[in-house]
XYZ file of C-alpha atoms in Angstrom:
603
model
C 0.000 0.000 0.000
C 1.432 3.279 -1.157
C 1.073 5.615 2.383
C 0.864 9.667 2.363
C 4.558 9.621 2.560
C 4.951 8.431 -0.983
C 6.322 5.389 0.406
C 5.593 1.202 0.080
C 5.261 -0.437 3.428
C 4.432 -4.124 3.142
C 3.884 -4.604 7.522
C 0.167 -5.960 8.320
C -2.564 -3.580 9.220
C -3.000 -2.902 13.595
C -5.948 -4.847 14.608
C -7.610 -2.051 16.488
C -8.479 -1.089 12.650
C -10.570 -4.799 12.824
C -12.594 -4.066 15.966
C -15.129 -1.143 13.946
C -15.930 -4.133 11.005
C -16.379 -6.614 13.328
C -19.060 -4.550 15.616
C -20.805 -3.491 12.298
C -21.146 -6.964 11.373
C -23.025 -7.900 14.738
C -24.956 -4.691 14.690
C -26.629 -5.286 10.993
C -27.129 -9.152 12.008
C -29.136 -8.101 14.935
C -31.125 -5.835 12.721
C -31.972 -8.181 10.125
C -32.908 -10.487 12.589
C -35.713 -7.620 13.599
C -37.015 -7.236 10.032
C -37.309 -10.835 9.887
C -39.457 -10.570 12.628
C -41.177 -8.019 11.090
C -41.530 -9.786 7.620
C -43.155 -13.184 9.182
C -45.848 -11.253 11.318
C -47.129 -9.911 7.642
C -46.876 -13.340 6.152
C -49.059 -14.030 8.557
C -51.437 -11.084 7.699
C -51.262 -12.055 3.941
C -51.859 -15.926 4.227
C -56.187 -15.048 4.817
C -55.752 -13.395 1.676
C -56.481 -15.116 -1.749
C -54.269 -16.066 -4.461
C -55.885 -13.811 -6.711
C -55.955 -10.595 -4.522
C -51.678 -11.433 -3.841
C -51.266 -11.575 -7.585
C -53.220 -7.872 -7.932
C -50.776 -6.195 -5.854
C -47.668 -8.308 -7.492
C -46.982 -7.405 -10.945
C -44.395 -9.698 -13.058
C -41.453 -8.512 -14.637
C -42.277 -7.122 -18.296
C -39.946 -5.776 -20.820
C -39.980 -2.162 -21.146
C -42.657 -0.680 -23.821
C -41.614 0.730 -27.287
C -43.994 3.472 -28.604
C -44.937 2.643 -32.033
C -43.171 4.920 -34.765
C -45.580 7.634 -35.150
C -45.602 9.835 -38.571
C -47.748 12.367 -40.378
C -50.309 11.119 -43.089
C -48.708 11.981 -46.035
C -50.376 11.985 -49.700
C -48.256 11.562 -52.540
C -48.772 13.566 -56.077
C -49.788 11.741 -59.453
C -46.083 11.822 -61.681
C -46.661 13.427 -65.058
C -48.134 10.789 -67.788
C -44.517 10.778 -69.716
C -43.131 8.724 -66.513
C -45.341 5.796 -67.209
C -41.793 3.965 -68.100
C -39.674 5.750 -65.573
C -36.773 3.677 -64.664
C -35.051 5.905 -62.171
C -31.556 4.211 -62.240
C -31.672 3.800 -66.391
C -33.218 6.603 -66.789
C -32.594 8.172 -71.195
C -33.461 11.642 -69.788
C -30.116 11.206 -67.956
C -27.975 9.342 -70.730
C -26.440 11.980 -71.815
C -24.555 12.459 -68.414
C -22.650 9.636 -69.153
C -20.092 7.963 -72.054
C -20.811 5.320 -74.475
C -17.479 3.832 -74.329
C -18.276 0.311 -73.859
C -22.152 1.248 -72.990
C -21.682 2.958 -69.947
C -24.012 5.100 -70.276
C -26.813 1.718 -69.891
C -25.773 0.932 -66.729
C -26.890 2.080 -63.464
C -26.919 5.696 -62.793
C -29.094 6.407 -60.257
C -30.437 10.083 -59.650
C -29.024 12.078 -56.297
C -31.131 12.549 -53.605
C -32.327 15.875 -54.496
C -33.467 14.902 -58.105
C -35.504 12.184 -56.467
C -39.447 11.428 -57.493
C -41.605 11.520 -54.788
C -45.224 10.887 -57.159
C -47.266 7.989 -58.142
C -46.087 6.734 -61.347
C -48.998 6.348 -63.608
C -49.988 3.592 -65.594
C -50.540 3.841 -69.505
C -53.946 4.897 -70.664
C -56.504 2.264 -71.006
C -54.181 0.191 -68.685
C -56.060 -3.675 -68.229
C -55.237 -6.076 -65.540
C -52.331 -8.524 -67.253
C -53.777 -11.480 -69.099
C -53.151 -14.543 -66.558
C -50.787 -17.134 -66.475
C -50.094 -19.321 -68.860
C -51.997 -17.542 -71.555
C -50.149 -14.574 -70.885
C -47.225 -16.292 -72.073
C -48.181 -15.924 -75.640
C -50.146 -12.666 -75.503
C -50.715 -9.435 -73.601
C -52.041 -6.203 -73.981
C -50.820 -3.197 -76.170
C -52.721 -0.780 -74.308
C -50.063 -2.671 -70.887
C -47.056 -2.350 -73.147
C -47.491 -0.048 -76.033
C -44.524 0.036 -77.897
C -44.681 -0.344 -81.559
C -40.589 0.350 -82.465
C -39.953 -3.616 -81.204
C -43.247 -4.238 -83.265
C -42.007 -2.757 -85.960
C -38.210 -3.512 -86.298
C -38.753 -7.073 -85.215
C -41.725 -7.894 -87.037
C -39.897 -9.459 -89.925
C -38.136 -11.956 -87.139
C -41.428 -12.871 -85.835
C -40.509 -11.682 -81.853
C -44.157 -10.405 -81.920
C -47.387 -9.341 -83.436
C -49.513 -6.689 -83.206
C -53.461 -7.747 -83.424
C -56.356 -5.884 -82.565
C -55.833 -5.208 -78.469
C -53.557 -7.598 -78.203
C -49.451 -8.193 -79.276
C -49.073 -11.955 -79.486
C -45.785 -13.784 -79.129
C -45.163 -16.408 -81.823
C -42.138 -17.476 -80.446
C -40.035 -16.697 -83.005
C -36.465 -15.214 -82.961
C -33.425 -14.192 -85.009
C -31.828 -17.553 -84.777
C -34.967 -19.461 -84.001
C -36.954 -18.486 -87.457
C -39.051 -22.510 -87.168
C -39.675 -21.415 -83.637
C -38.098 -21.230 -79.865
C -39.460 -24.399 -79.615
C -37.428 -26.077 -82.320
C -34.511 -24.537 -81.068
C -34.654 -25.295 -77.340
C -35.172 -29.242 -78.507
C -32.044 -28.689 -80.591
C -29.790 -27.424 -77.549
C -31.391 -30.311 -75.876
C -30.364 -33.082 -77.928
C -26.912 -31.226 -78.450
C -26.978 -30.523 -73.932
C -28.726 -33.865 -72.352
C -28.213 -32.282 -68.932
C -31.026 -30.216 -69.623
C -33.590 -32.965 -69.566
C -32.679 -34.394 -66.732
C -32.662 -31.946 -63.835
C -28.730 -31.187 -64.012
C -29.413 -27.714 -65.633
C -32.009 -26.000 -62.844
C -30.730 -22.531 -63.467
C -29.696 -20.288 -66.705
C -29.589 -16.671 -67.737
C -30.204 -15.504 -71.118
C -27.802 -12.540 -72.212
C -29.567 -9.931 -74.366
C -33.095 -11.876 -73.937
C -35.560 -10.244 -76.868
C -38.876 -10.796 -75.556
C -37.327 -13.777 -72.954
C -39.380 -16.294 -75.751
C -36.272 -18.255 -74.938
C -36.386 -18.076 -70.792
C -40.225 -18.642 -71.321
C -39.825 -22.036 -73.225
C -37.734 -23.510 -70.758
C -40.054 -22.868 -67.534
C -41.812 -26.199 -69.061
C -38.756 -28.199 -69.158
C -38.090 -27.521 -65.470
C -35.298 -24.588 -66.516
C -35.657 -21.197 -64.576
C -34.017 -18.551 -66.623
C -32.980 -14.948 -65.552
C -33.433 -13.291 -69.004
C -31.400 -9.761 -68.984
C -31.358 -6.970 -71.430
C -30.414 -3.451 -70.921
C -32.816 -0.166 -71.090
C -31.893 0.652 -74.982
C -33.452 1.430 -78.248
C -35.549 -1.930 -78.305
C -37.697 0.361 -75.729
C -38.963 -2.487 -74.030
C -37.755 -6.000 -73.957
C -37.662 -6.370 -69.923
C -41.215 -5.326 -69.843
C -42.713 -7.811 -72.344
C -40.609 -10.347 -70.860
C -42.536 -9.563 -67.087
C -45.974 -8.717 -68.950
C -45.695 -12.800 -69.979
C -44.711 -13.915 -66.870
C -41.105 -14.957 -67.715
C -38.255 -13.554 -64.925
C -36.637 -10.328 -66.251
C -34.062 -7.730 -65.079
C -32.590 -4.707 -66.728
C -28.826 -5.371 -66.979
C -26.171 -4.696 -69.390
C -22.465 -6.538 -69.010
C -20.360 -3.291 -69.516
C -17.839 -1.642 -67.168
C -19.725 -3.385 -63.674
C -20.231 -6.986 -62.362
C -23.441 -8.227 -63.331
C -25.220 -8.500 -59.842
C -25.085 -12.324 -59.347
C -22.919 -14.155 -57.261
C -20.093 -16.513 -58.178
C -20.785 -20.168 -59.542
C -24.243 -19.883 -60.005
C -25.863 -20.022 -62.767
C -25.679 -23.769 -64.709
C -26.259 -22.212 -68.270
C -25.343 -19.150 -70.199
C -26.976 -18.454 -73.333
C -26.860 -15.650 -76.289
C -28.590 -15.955 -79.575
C -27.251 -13.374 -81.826
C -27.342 -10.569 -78.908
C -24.582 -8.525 -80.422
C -22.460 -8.432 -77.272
C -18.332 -8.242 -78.571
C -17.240 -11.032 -77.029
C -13.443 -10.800 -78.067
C -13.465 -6.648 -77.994
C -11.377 -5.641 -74.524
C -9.657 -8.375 -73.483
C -12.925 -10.920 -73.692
C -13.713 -8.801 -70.137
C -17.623 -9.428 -71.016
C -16.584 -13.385 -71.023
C -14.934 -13.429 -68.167
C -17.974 -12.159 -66.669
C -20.151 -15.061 -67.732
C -17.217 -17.215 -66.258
C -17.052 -16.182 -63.209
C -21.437 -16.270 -62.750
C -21.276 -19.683 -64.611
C -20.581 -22.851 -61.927
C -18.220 -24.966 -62.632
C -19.227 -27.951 -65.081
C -22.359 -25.010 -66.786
C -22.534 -24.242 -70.465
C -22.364 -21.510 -72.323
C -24.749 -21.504 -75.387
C -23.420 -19.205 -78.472
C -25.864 -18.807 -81.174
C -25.476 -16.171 -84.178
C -22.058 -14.265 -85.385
C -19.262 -16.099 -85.362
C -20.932 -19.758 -85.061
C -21.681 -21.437 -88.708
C -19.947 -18.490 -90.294
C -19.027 -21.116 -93.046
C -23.060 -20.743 -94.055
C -24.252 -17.757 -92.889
C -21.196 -14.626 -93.586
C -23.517 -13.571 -96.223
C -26.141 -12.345 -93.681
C -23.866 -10.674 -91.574
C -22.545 -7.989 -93.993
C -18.921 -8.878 -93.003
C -16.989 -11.528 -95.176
C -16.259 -15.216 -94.635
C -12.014 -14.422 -93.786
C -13.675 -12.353 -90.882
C -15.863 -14.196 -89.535
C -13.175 -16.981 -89.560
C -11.005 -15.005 -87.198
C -13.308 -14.167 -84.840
C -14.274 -17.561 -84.321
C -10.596 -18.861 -84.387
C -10.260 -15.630 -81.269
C -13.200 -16.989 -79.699
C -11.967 -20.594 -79.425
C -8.681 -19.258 -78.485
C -9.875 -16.835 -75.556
C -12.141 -19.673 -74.032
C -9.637 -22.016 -74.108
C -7.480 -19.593 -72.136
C -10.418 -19.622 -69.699
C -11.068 -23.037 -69.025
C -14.023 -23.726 -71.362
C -14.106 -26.658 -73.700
C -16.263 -27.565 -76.414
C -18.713 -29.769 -75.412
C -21.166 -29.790 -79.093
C -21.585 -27.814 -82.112
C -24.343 -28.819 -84.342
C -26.067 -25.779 -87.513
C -26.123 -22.730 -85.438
C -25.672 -23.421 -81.940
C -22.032 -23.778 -80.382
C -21.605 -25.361 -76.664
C -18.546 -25.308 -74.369
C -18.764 -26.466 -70.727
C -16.624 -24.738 -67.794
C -14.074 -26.557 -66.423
C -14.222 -28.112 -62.833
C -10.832 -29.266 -63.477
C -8.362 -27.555 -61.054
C -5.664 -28.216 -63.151
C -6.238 -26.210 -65.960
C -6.703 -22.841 -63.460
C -3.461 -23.655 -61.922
C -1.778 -22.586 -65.035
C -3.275 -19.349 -65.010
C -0.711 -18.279 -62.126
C 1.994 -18.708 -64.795
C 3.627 -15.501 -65.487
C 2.596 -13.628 -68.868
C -0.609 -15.960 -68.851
C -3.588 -14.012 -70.319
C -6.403 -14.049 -68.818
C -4.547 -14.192 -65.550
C -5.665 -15.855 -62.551
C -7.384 -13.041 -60.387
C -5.873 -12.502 -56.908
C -7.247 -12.881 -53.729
C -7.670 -8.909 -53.254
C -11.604 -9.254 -54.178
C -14.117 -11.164 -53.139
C -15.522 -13.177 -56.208
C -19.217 -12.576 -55.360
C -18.878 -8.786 -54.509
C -21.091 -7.893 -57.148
C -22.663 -4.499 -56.759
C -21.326 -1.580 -58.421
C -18.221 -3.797 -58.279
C -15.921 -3.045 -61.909
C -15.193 -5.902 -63.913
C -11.274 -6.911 -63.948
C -10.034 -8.921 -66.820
C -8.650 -11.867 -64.897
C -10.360 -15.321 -64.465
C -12.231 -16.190 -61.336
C -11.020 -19.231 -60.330
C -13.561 -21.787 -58.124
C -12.281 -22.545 -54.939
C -11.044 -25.738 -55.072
C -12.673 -26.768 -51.236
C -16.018 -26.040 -52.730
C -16.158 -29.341 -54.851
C -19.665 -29.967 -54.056
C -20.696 -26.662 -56.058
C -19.840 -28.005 -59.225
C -22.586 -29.022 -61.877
C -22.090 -32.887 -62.017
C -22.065 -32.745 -58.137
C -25.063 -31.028 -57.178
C -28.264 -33.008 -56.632
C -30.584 -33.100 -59.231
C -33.746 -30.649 -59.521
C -35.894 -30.587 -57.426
C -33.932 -32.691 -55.358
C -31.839 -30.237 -55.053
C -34.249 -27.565 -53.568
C -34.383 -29.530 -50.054
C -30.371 -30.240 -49.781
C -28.311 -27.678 -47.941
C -25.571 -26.847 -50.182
C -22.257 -26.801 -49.625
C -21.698 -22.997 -49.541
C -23.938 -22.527 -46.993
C -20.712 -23.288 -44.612
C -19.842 -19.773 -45.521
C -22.283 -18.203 -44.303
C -22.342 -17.054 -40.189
C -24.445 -19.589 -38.644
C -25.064 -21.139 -41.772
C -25.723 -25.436 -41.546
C -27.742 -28.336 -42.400
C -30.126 -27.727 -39.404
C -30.255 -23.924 -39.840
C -31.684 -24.412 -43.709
C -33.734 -27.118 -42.306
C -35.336 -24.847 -39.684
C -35.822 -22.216 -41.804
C -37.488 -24.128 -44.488
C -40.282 -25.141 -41.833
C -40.890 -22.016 -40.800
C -41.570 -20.997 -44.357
C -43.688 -23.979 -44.658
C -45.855 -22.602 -41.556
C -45.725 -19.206 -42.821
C -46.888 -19.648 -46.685
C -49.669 -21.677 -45.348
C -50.698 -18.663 -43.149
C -50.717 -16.275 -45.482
C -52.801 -18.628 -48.353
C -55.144 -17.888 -45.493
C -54.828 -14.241 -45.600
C -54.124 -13.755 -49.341
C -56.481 -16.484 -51.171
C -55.031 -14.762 -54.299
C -51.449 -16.323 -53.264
C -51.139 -19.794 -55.120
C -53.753 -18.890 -58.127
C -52.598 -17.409 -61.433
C -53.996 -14.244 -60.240
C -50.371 -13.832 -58.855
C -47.311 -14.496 -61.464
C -44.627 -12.202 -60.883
C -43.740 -12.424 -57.171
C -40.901 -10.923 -55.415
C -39.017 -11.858 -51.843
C -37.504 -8.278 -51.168
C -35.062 -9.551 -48.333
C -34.829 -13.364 -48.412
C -32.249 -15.508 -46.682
C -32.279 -18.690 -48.380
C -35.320 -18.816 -50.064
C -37.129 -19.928 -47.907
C -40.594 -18.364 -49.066
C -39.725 -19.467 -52.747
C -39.437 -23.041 -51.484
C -42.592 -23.088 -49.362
C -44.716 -21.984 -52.864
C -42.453 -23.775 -55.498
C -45.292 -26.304 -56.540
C -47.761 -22.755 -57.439
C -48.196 -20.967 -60.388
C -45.316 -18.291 -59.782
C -41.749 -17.991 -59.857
C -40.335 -15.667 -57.212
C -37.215 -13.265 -57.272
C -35.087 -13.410 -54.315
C -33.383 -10.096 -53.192
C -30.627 -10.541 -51.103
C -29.093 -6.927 -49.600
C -25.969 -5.672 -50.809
C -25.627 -5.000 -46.984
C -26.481 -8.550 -45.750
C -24.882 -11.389 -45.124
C -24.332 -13.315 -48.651
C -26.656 -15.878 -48.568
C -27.706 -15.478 -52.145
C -25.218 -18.672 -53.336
C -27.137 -20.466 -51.176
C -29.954 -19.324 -52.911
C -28.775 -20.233 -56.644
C -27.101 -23.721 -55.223
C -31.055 -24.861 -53.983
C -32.182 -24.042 -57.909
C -33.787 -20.819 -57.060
C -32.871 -17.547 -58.698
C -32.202 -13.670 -57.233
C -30.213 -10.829 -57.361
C -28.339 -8.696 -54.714
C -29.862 -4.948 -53.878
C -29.383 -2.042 -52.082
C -33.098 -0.665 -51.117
C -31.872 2.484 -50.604
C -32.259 2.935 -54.409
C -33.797 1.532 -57.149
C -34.487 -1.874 -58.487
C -33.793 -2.814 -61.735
C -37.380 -2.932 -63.592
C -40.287 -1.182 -65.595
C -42.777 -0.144 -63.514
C -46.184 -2.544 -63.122
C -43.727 -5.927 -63.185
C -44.713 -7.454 -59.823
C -48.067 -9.364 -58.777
C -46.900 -9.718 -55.094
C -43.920 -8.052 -52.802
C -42.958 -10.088 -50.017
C -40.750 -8.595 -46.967
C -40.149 -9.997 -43.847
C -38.495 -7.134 -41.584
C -36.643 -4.888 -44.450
C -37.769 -1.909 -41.921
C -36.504 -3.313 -39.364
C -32.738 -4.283 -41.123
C -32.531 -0.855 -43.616
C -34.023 2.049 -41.604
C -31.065 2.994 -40.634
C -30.012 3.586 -44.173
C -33.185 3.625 -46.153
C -35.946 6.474 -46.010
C -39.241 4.688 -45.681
C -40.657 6.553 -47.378
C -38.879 5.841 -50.920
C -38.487 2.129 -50.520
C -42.053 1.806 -50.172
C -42.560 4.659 -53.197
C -40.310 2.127 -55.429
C -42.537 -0.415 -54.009
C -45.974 1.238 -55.547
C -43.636 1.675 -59.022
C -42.644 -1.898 -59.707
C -45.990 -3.472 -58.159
C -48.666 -3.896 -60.936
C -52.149 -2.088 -60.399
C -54.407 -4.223 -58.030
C -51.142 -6.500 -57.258
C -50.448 -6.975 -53.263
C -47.833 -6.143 -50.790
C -47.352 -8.743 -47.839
C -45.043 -6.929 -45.338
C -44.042 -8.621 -42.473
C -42.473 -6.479 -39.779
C -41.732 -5.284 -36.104
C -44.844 -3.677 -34.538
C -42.567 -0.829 -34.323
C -42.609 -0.249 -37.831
C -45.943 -1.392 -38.631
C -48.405 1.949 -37.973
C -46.067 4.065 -39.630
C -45.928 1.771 -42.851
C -50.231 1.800 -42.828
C -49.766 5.341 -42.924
C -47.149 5.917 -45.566
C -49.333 3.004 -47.391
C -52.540 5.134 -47.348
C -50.935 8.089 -49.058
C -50.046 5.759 -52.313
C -53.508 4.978 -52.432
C -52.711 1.366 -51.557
C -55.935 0.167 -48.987
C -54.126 -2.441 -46.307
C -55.562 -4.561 -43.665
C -53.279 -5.250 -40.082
C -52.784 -9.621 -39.465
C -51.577 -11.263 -37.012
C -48.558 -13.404 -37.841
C -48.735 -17.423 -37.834
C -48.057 -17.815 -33.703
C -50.175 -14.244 -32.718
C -47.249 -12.198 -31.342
C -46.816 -9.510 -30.355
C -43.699 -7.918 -31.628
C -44.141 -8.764 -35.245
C -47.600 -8.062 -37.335
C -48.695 -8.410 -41.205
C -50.099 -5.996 -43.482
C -51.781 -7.438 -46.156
C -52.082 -4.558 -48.748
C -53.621 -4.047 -52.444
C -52.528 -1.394 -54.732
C -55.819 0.582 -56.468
C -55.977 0.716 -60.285
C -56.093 4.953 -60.745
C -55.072 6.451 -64.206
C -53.304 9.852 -64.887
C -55.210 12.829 -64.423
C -54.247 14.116 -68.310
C -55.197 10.171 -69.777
C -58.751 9.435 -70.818
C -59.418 6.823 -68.991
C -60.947 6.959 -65.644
């Protein structure tokens, strides 16, 4: 002990300093012993009383209230009738912001805070409820979609066909003139992993109308078709007016916003992309999204150049050499071919380990990419002309490994080991509790599991789990994992499901009127922090189709001030109880209301 002296002394206390403690010690005993007295003698008092009178005046422990989030009624204004199209992040009106060096200017730009909408976008006059599934797959409204440059320009290729009230979708295509039909069985016999359940998941590369994407939904195939916002007007929308999975996307200067490994076929018919232009960076791009053991479909310029140079206003020497480049850059990627047969060329991804390892040779183009990036960061993330390698642990992620669909759908995948707290169990768990929950809201939303609902959207999913408990309906769903999250969205591919990642905070990547049904289960709850309420649930009313529903499942917190926000987009909402009745967590069930623009003629 360090004394007022500044100095140590290590001798034992004097024991008269003991004698003080040692009285206070007897004093308080003989003083408790006198409130027990006291205690027992109103025991005694209490005993004559009831149980139910003791349990008045004893209240149990309770955790502390939270005051719902309170906000003003708000009404929003009707947008202008020119915004019936608006895209906010591809947005023409701002193009010319941007360079076309490689297309930039097609790829997300979304508008600053201060530039942002806050109106109703309005649907086009004489707007009609979409034509149900399956019919819808081969007709929809003009008045829904009314676009006539595709109509025009692509009439000749038979993409679609203006008649009466109606376009109509023959199925047609550039490379596909006897029908997507006859082609799809062609790729079939030339790809036998597509009839058997090894090829679940595919995206289609500058889709057209998505005839191809919507072919393959009856051979078990879920495709993500992509195209960008361009001069076609319109080729996202048709694809999500017939019920085929869109997104607006372009493969330019940014990662495509998939994850790694995923998708088990790549396909472009004659979609004008420069393959070998820059390096074959737009390649490596499919590489790294394709799993190892997927195909990669090529139809069009340079495949059969022998018969079809003619077409292509170029000359036969030409097309030669960009085949012979295109051979040469994917076998400096690890493809093979795998079948060739008229116009359709196939080469598979390797899964052998091998042929990467040779990629870390020095002067080695495309190079093996380093370890600096994450191969699944994948928003706003720029593309880098080196090859993705798979990670060699991750053997169970490979095509030939995976279970067959739908087989598939129920097995945890391998990758979900990367994921914190991510197992067997945890999938398992989560599965049932979809399973519980899907059946609850059938309940609630007797329009869930019809074809009165196509186009349905999971705006914060985990695994999937809601697009596994409704597989077996007449929907396909669109799981949105954040760009914030954890990156469960693998997971999500792996099971045979598809998604894309997203940052709520802006906008998604769609035509407005594409959705039947948004699902969240606590986005409020994860994003407020970041994300004004009040736009997420404006891009909410843009993308969700006239008298389609919103199912928002969130923290009672939350839940009054989302009614009220709700009210002002002319959206009429009901409040549920969840599954189990608690009281922390409630449902809105909520309908949009079919209004048209003030300056339309419809009413």
């Amino acid at each position: 002990m360090k004394h007022k002296d500044g100095k140590y002394h290590s001798q034992p206390e004097k024991p008269f300093k003991i004698v003080p403690a040692t009285l206070l010690v007897i004093v308080l005993c003989g003083f408790s012993f006198y409130l027990g007295g006291i205690f027992c003698s109103e025991k005694s008092r209490l005993e004559g009383k009831s149980v139910q009178d003791v349990s008045k005046t004893v209240s149990s422990p309770k955790e502390p209230a939270v005051d719902p989030l309170q906000i003003k009624s708000m009404a929003f204004p009707e947008c202008s009738a020119d915004f019936q199209d608006y895209t906010p992040c591809t947005d023409p009106r701002r193009w010319r912001k941007y360079g076309s060096h490689r297309l930039t200017f097609l790829e997300r730009h979304c508008p600053p805070m201060s530039e942002r909408k806050q109106c109703l976008v309005p649907p086009p006059d004489g707007y009609k409820p979409p034509i149900r599934w399956p019919k819808s797959r081969d007709e929809c409204w003009y008045r829904n979609v009314p676009y006539n440059w595709i109509n025009k320009q692509k009439s000749n290729q038979n993409w679609l066909r203006k008649q009466g009230e109606k376009f109509l979708f023959p199925g047609g295509g550039t490379m596909f003139p006897r029908g997507v039909g006859a082609y799809v069985d062609l790729m079939q016999d030339l790809i036998p992993e597509m009839r058997d359940g090894t090829v679940r998941t595919a995206i289609d590369t500058g889709c057209g109308v998505a005839s191809w994407g919507g072919d393959l939904l009856d051979r078990g195939i879920l495709t993500v078709s992509l195209a960008p916002r361009d001069n076609h007007e319109a080729q996202v929308q048709f694809a999500l007016e017939r019920g085929i999975p869109a997104i607006l996307g372009v493969i330019s200067t940014q990662r495509l916003p998939f994850p790694s490994n995923s998708f088990d076929m790549a396909h472009c018919s004659r979609c004008l992309i420069p393959w070998t232009e820059f390096g074959g960076i737009y390649l490596l791009e499919v590489h790294r999204i394709l799993r190892p053991g997927g195909f990669w479909v090529l139809s069009g310029p340079p495949v059969n150049y022998e018969n079809r140079w003619r077409g292509w206003n170029t000359t036969v020497e030409e097309q030669k050499s960009d085949y012979e480049k295109l051979e040469g850059l994917l076998t400096s990627m690890c493809f093979k071919m795998y079948a060739k047969k008229d116009d359709i060329a196939v080469w598979q991804k390797s899964s052998d380990s091998s042929c990467y390892n040779k990629l870390a040779e020095p002067d080695v183009y495309p190079a093996k990419c380093d370890d600096s990036l994450e191969p699944d960061s994948a928003w706003y993330t720029p593309l880098r002309p080196c090859v993705v390698v798979p990670k060699p642990e991750l053997k169970k992620s490979a095509l030939e490994s995976l279970p067959k669909w739908p087989e598939r759908l129920q097995v945890a995948p391998e990758r979900i080991s990367n994921v914190p707290g991510g197992s067997s169990s945890a999938l398992k768990h989560d599965d049932g509790k979809w399973k519980v929950r899907a059946k609850h809201y059938k309940k609630l939303l007797p329009a869930l599991g019809t074809n009165e609902i196509r186009n349905v959207m999971d705006m914060n999913t985990v695994y999937g789990g809601f697009a596994a408990a409704v597989i077996d309906d007449p929907l396909w769903t669109m799981n949105v994992v954040s760009s914030y999250a954890a990156n469960t969205l693998p997971v999500v591919y792996d099971r045979g499901l598809i998604g894309t990642f997203h940052d709520w905070c802006e906008a998604f990547s769609t035509y407005p009127r594409t959705y039947d049904l948004l699902h969240l289960d606590g986005l409020f709850t994860a994003e407020s922090h970041r994300c004004d309420m009040k736009y997420v649930l404006l891009e909410m009313d843009r993308i969700l189709r006239p008298k389609g529903y919103a199912l928002i499942r969130e923290s009672s917190y939350f839940i009054d001030a989302i009614a009220s926000i709700a009210k002002g987009l002319k959206w009429s909402c009901r409040r549920e109880d969840t599954e189990y009745g608690v009281a922390k967590e409630k449902l809105l069930v909520c309908q949009k209301k079919l209004w048209y623009s003030a300056s339309g003629s419809s009413r």
